[in-house]
Coordinates of C-alpha atoms and ligand atoms in Angstrom, one line a residue:
X6 CA 0.0 -0.1 0.1
X7 CA 1.0 3.4 -0.9
X8 CA -0.1 6.1 1.2
X9 CA -0.9 9.5 0.5
X10 CA -1.3 12.5 3.1
X11 CA -2.9 15.6 1.5
X12 CA -2.9 18.5 3.4
X13 CA -4.4 17.1 6.5
X14 CA -5.3 19.9 9.2
X15 CA -6.7 19.3 12.9
X16 CA -7.6 21.7 15.7
X17 CA -8.4 20.4 19.1
X18 CA -10.1 23.7 20.1
X19 CA -8.6 26.7 19.5
X20 CA -5.1 24.8 19.3
X21 CA -3.8 24.1 15.8
X22 CA -1.9 20.4 16.1
X23 CA -1.5 19.8 12.4
X24 CA -1.2 22.7 10.0
X25 CA -1.3 21.0 6.5
X26 CA 0.6 18.0 6.4
X27 CA 1.1 16.6 2.8
X28 CA 3.7 13.0 2.8
X29 CA 3.4 10.7 0.0
X30 CA 4.8 7.4 1.2
X31 CA 5.9 4.8 -1.6
X32 CA 4.2 1.0 -1.0
X33 CA 7.0 -0.9 1.1
X34 CA 8.3 1.9 2.6
X35 CA 9.4 2.6 6.0
X36 CA 9.2 5.8 7.1
X37 CA 9.6 7.9 10.5
X38 CA 7.8 10.7 11.6
X39 CA 10.3 12.2 14.1
X40 CA 9.6 15.5 16.2
X41 CA 9.8 16.9 19.7
X42 CA 7.0 16.2 22.1
X43 CA 3.9 18.3 21.4
X44 CA 4.7 18.5 17.3
X45 CA 1.6 16.4 16.6
X46 CA 2.9 13.1 15.6
X47 CA 0.7 11.1 17.2
X48 CA -2.1 13.0 16.0
X49 CA -1.1 12.4 12.6
X50 CA -0.6 8.5 12.9
X51 CA -4.1 8.5 14.5
X52 CA -5.5 10.2 11.3
X53 CA -3.7 7.8 9.3
X54 CA -5.3 5.0 11.5
X55 CA -8.5 5.8 11.7
X56 CA -8.7 6.6 15.4
X57 CA -9.0 10.8 14.8
X58 CA -10.4 12.3 11.7
X59 CA -8.8 15.2 10.3
X60 CA -10.4 18.9 10.0
X61 CA -9.1 19.1 6.5
X62 CA -7.1 17.2 3.9
X63 CA -7.4 13.5 2.8
X64 CA -6.1 10.5 3.4
X65 CA -5.2 7.8 0.4
X66 CA -4.1 4.4 0.5
X67 CA -3.0 3.4 -3.1
X68 CA -4.9 5.3 -4.6
X69 CA -8.4 4.7 -2.6
X70 CA -9.7 7.8 -0.5
X71 CA -10.1 6.2 2.8
X72 CA -10.3 9.6 4.9
X73 CA -14.0 9.1 6.3
X74 CA -13.3 5.1 6.4
X75 CA -13.2 3.7 9.7
X76 CA -10.4 2.2 11.5
X77 CA -11.4 -1.5 11.4
X78 CA -12.0 -1.2 7.7
X79 CA -8.6 0.2 6.9
X80 CA -6.4 -2.8 7.5
X81 CA -4.0 -1.5 9.8
X82 CA -1.6 -2.8 12.3
X83 CA -0.9 -0.8 15.4
X84 CA 1.9 -0.7 18.0
X85 CA 1.9 1.5 20.9
X86 CA 4.1 2.5 24.0
X87 CA 2.0 0.7 26.4
X88 CA 0.2 -1.7 24.1
X89 CA -1.4 -3.4 27.1
X90 CA -1.3 -6.7 26.2
X91 CA -4.2 -9.2 28.0
X92 CA -2.6 -10.5 31.3
X93 CA -4.8 -13.4 31.5
X94 CA -4.1 -14.6 28.2
X95 CA -1.3 -16.6 27.5
X96 CA 1.2 -15.0 24.3
X97 CA -0.1 -17.7 21.8
X98 CA -4.0 -16.4 22.4
X99 CA -2.5 -12.9 22.9
X100 CA -1.2 -12.8 19.3
X101 CA -4.4 -14.8 17.9
X102 CA -6.7 -12.4 19.5
X103 CA -7.5 -10.4 16.5
X104 CA -8.4 -13.6 14.8
X105 CA -10.5 -15.3 17.3
X106 CA -12.8 -12.1 17.8
X107 CA -13.4 -12.4 13.7
X108 CA -16.7 -12.9 13.0
X109 CA -17.3 -16.8 12.3
X110 CA -17.7 -16.6 8.6
X111 CA -14.6 -14.9 8.3
X112 CA -12.5 -16.5 10.6
X113 CA -10.0 -18.9 10.1
X114 CA -10.5 -22.6 11.1
X115 CA -8.4 -23.6 14.5
X116 CA -5.8 -25.1 13.0
X117 CA -5.2 -22.1 10.7
X118 CA -5.0 -19.3 13.3
X119 CA -2.6 -22.1 15.4
X120 CA -0.3 -22.2 12.3
X121 CA -0.5 -18.5 11.9
X122 CA 0.3 -18.3 15.6
X123 CA 3.4 -20.1 15.2
X124 CA 4.6 -18.6 11.9
X125 CA 4.3 -15.2 13.8
X126 CA 6.2 -16.5 17.1
X127 CA 8.8 -17.3 14.8
X128 CA 8.7 -14.1 12.9
X129 CA 9.5 -12.0 16.0
X130 CA 11.8 -14.6 17.7
X131 CA 9.9 -15.8 20.3
X132 CA 9.5 -19.4 19.4
X133 CA 8.9 -21.3 22.6
X134 CA 6.9 -18.6 24.1
X135 CA 3.6 -19.3 23.0
X136 CA 2.3 -20.3 26.3
X137 CA 3.7 -18.2 28.5
X138 CA 2.0 -14.8 30.2
X139 CA 2.9 -11.3 29.6
X140 CA 3.9 -11.4 33.5
X141 CA 6.8 -13.8 32.8
X142 CA 8.2 -11.8 29.9
X143 CA 10.7 -8.9 29.7
X144 CA 9.4 -5.6 28.5
X145 CA 11.4 -6.2 25.0
X146 CA 9.6 -9.4 24.3
X147 CA 6.6 -7.9 25.7
X148 CA 6.6 -5.5 22.0
X149 CA 7.8 -8.6 20.1
X150 CA 4.4 -10.0 21.4
X151 CA 2.5 -6.6 20.5
X152 CA 4.2 -6.5 17.0
X153 CA 3.5 -10.2 16.6
X154 CA -0.6 -9.1 17.5
X155 CA -0.5 -6.3 15.2
X156 CA 0.9 -8.4 12.3
X157 CA -1.7 -11.2 12.8
X158 CA -4.3 -10.3 10.5
X159 CA -2.2 -9.5 7.5
X160 CA -1.9 -5.8 7.6
X161 CA -0.8 -4.0 4.8
X162 CA 0.0 -1.1 6.9
X163 CA 2.0 -0.9 10.3
X164 CA 1.9 2.1 12.6
X165 CA 4.1 2.1 15.6
X166 CA 3.8 4.8 17.8
X167 CA 7.0 5.3 20.2
X168 CA 7.4 1.5 20.6
X169 CA 10.4 1.6 22.3
X170 CA 9.8 4.2 24.7
X171 CA 9.6 2.5 27.8
X172 CA 12.8 0.4 26.9
X173 CA 16.7 0.2 27.7
X174 CA 19.5 1.3 24.9
X175 CA 20.3 -1.6 24.2
X176 CA 17.3 -3.6 24.2
X177 CA 15.9 -0.9 21.7
X178 CA 18.7 -1.4 19.3
X179 CA 17.8 -5.3 19.2
X180 CA 14.0 -4.4 19.1
X181 CA 15.1 -1.5 16.0
X182 CA 17.0 -4.0 14.1
X183 CA 14.2 -6.8 14.5
X184 CA 11.7 -4.4 13.6
X185 CA 13.4 -3.6 10.1
X186 CA 14.1 -7.2 9.3
X187 CA 10.4 -8.1 9.5
X188 CA 9.3 -5.0 7.8
X189 CA 11.6 -6.3 5.0
X190 CA 10.2 -10.0 5.1
X191 CA 6.9 -9.2 5.5
X192 CA 6.8 -6.5 3.1
X193 CA 4.7 -3.8 4.7
X194 CA 4.6 0.0 4.5
X195 CA 5.6 1.4 8.1
X196 CA 5.5 4.6 9.7
X197 CA 7.1 4.6 12.8
X198 CA 7.0 7.7 15.2
X199 CA 9.4 8.6 17.8
X200 CA 11.5 11.5 19.4
X201 CA 14.6 10.2 19.1
X202 CA 16.8 10.9 15.8
X203 CA 19.2 8.2 16.0
X204 CA 16.5 6.0 15.8
X205 CA 14.6 7.7 13.4
X206 CA 17.7 7.5 10.8
X207 CA 19.2 4.0 11.9
X208 CA 16.0 2.9 10.8
X209 CA 13.6 4.6 8.3
X210 CA 14.2 4.9 4.5
X211 CA 12.9 8.6 4.7
X212 CA 12.4 10.5 8.0
X213 CA 9.6 13.2 7.9
X214 CA 10.5 16.0 10.6
X215 CA 7.7 17.6 11.8
X216 CA 8.1 21.1 14.3
X217 CA 4.4 22.6 15.5
X218 CA 2.2 20.6 13.3
X219 CA 4.2 21.3 10.0
X220 CA 6.6 19.0 8.2
X221 CA 9.7 20.5 8.1
X222 CA 12.1 18.4 5.8
X223 CA 11.1 14.7 4.6
X224 CA 13.9 13.2 3.0
X225 CA 16.7 10.1 3.4
X226 CA 18.6 10.1 6.8
X227 CA 21.9 11.1 4.4
X228 CA 20.1 13.7 2.8
X229 CA 18.5 15.7 6.1
X230 CA 21.9 15.0 7.5
X231 CA 23.9 16.7 4.6
X232 CA 21.8 19.5 3.8
X233 CA 19.5 20.7 6.5
X234 CA 16.5 22.1 5.1
X235 CA 16.2 24.8 8.1
X236 CA 17.7 25.8 11.6
X237 CA 14.9 23.5 13.4
X238 CA 16.4 20.7 11.4
X239 CA 19.7 21.5 12.3
X240 CA 19.0 22.2 15.9
X241 CA 17.2 18.7 16.0
X242 CA 20.0 16.7 15.0
X243 CA 22.2 18.3 17.5
Ligands
LIG319 N1 -7.0 15.1 22.4 C1 -6.9 15.9 22.4 N2 -7.4 17.3 23.4 C2 -6.9 18.6 23.2 N3 -5.7 18.3 22.7 C3 -5.1 17.6 22.0 C4 -5.7 15.7 22.1 N4 -4.6 15.3 21.2 C5 -3.6 16.2 21.1 N5 -3.8 17.4 21.4 C6 -2.7 18.3 21.5 O1 -2.1 18.6 19.9 C7 -0.3 18.2 20.5 C8 0.2 17.2 19.4 O2 -0.1 16.5 20.0 P1 0.8 14.9 20.0 O3 0.1 14.3 18.5 O4 0.3 13.8 20.7 O5 2.3 14.9 19.9 P2 3.0 14.1 19.9 O6 2.9 12.9 19.9 O7 4.2 14.3 18.9 O8 3.8 14.6 21.1 C9 -0.3 18.5 21.5 O9 -0.4 19.8 21.8 C10 -1.4 17.9 22.4 O10 -1.4 18.7 23.8
LIG320 MG1 2.9 11.3 20.9

């Protein structure tokens, strides 16, 4: 899926959170949204997901206008910083959740769900963890489960909102590498929100730098580092 974000504006009462954001993201691309706290990253991600609706502008997935399409029909997987896993369900059931709740007519068979869970456990390198409970996992392992759960229904777009924010530096780096490999293996289009420029530049094909609800620069890491477009970008990279 390609994603065209066309002139998206969003205010909360008198406060303008997004002031006309345009980004064209290619099929299979990995894009980071980078900006300080309050710059509008989460709001933009929620609008792409259909959890929030813009005052102005359009969202287009592979040529189809989805601006008014509800989240459940957009075929998106999400991972959030505090993506609460269900504590009373083991890892396998957590991953299967999105499949288990499908209407019977659409739901894969029990066997198909079990084999999909096995495949996802392998993908996130947690092959032998299916019967553990979330409380028996490290923070990094929990986020791997959250990622597997987000991928269970084969989304064509993956959105991640500061998914590694609560983890220590070493685990973050491991997960960052794992995420990039999984993105490439699955062939998704991914958008990753972070306020950490190192993380954004290490991970993404292109980085959109947001400042007060506007895009300052949208380019490959090497281009932004070599030719920062504004003082804001320059200061943000230091
Ligand atoms: N539901 C809301 N109601 C009021 N203000 C909001 C709401 N959501 C976000 N905002 C405001 O919009 C701005 C951008 O927020 P957000 O998109 O969460 O930024 P970021 O994710 O970059 O930290 C912030 O000033 C925030 O307080
Ligand atoms: Mg945020």
